[in-house]
Coordinates of C-alpha atoms in Angstrom, one line a residue:
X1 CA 89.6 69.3 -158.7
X2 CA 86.2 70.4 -159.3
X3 CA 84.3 70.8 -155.5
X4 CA 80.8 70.0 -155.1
X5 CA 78.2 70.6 -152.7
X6 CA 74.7 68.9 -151.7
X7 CA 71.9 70.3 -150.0
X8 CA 70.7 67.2 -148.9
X9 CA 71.4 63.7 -148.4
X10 CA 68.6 63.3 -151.5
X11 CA 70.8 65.2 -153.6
X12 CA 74.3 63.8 -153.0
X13 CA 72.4 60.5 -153.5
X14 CA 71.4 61.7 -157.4
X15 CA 74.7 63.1 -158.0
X16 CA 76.6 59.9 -157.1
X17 CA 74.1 57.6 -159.4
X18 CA 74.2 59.8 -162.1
X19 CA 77.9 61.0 -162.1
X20 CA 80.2 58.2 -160.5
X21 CA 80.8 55.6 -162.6
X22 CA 83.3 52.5 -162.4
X23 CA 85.7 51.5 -164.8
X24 CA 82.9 49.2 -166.8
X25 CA 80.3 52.2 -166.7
X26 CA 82.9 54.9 -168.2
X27 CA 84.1 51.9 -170.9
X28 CA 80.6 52.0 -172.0
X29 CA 79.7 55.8 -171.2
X30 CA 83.3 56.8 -174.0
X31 CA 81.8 53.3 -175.9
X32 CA 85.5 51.9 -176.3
X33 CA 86.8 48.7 -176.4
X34 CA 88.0 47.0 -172.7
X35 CA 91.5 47.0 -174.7
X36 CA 91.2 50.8 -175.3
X37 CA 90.8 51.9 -171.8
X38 CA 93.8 51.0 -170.3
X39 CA 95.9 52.7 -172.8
X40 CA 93.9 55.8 -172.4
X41 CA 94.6 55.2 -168.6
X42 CA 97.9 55.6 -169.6
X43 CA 98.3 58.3 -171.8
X44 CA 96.6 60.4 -168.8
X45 CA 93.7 61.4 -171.1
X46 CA 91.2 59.5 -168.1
X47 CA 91.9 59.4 -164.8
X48 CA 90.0 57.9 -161.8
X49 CA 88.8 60.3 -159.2
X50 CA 89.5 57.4 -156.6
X51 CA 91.0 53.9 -157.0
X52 CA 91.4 51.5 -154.3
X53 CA 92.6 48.1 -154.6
X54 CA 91.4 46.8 -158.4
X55 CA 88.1 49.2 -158.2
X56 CA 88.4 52.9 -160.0
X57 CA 85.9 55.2 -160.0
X58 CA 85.3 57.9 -162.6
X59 CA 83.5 61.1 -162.6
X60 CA 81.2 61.8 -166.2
X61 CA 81.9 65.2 -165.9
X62 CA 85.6 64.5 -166.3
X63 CA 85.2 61.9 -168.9
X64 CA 82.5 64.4 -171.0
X65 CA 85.7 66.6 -172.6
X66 CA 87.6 63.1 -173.8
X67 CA 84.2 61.4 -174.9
X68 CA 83.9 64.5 -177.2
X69 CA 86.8 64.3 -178.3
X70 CA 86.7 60.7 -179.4
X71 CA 83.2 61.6 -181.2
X72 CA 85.5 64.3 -182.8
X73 CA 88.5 62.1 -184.3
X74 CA 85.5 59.4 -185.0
X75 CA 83.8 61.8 -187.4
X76 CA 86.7 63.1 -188.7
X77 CA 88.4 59.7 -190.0
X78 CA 84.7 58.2 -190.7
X79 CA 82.0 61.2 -191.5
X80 CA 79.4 58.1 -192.3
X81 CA 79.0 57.1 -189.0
X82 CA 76.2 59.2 -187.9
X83 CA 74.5 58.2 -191.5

């Protein structure tokens, strides 16, 4: 697990509205379908950083790799979709 550290209140602040996300956010942030997400849950190739009760929270910086690699297999089975 990655560790991070804030000089301030300010900063920890930024990071947290710019890097946590909930399980809506990182749907949109990888842009897959609400029925996609679970199974990628699954599979292990996302993983909350904290889940308690129904609400799960993902970090961007873990989701970055797997959202590249779903642009990847995107371009690769449809090389119009940029066009």
């Amino acid at each position: 697990m990655t560790k991070f550290e804030f000089k301030n209140q300010e900063e920890l602040g930024s990071f947290l509205m710019d890097e946590v996300l909930t399980r809506q956010e990182a749907e949109m942030y990888l842009n897959m379908k609400k029925q996609s997400f679970p199974r990628s849950l699954k599979k292990e190739k996302i993983r909350p950083f904290k889940t308690s009760g129904k609400t799960q929270l993902f970090l961007k910086s873990d989701l970055r790799p797997y959202k590249e690699e779903l642009e990847t297999e995107l371009k690769k089975y449809n090389p119009n979709h940029d066009e």
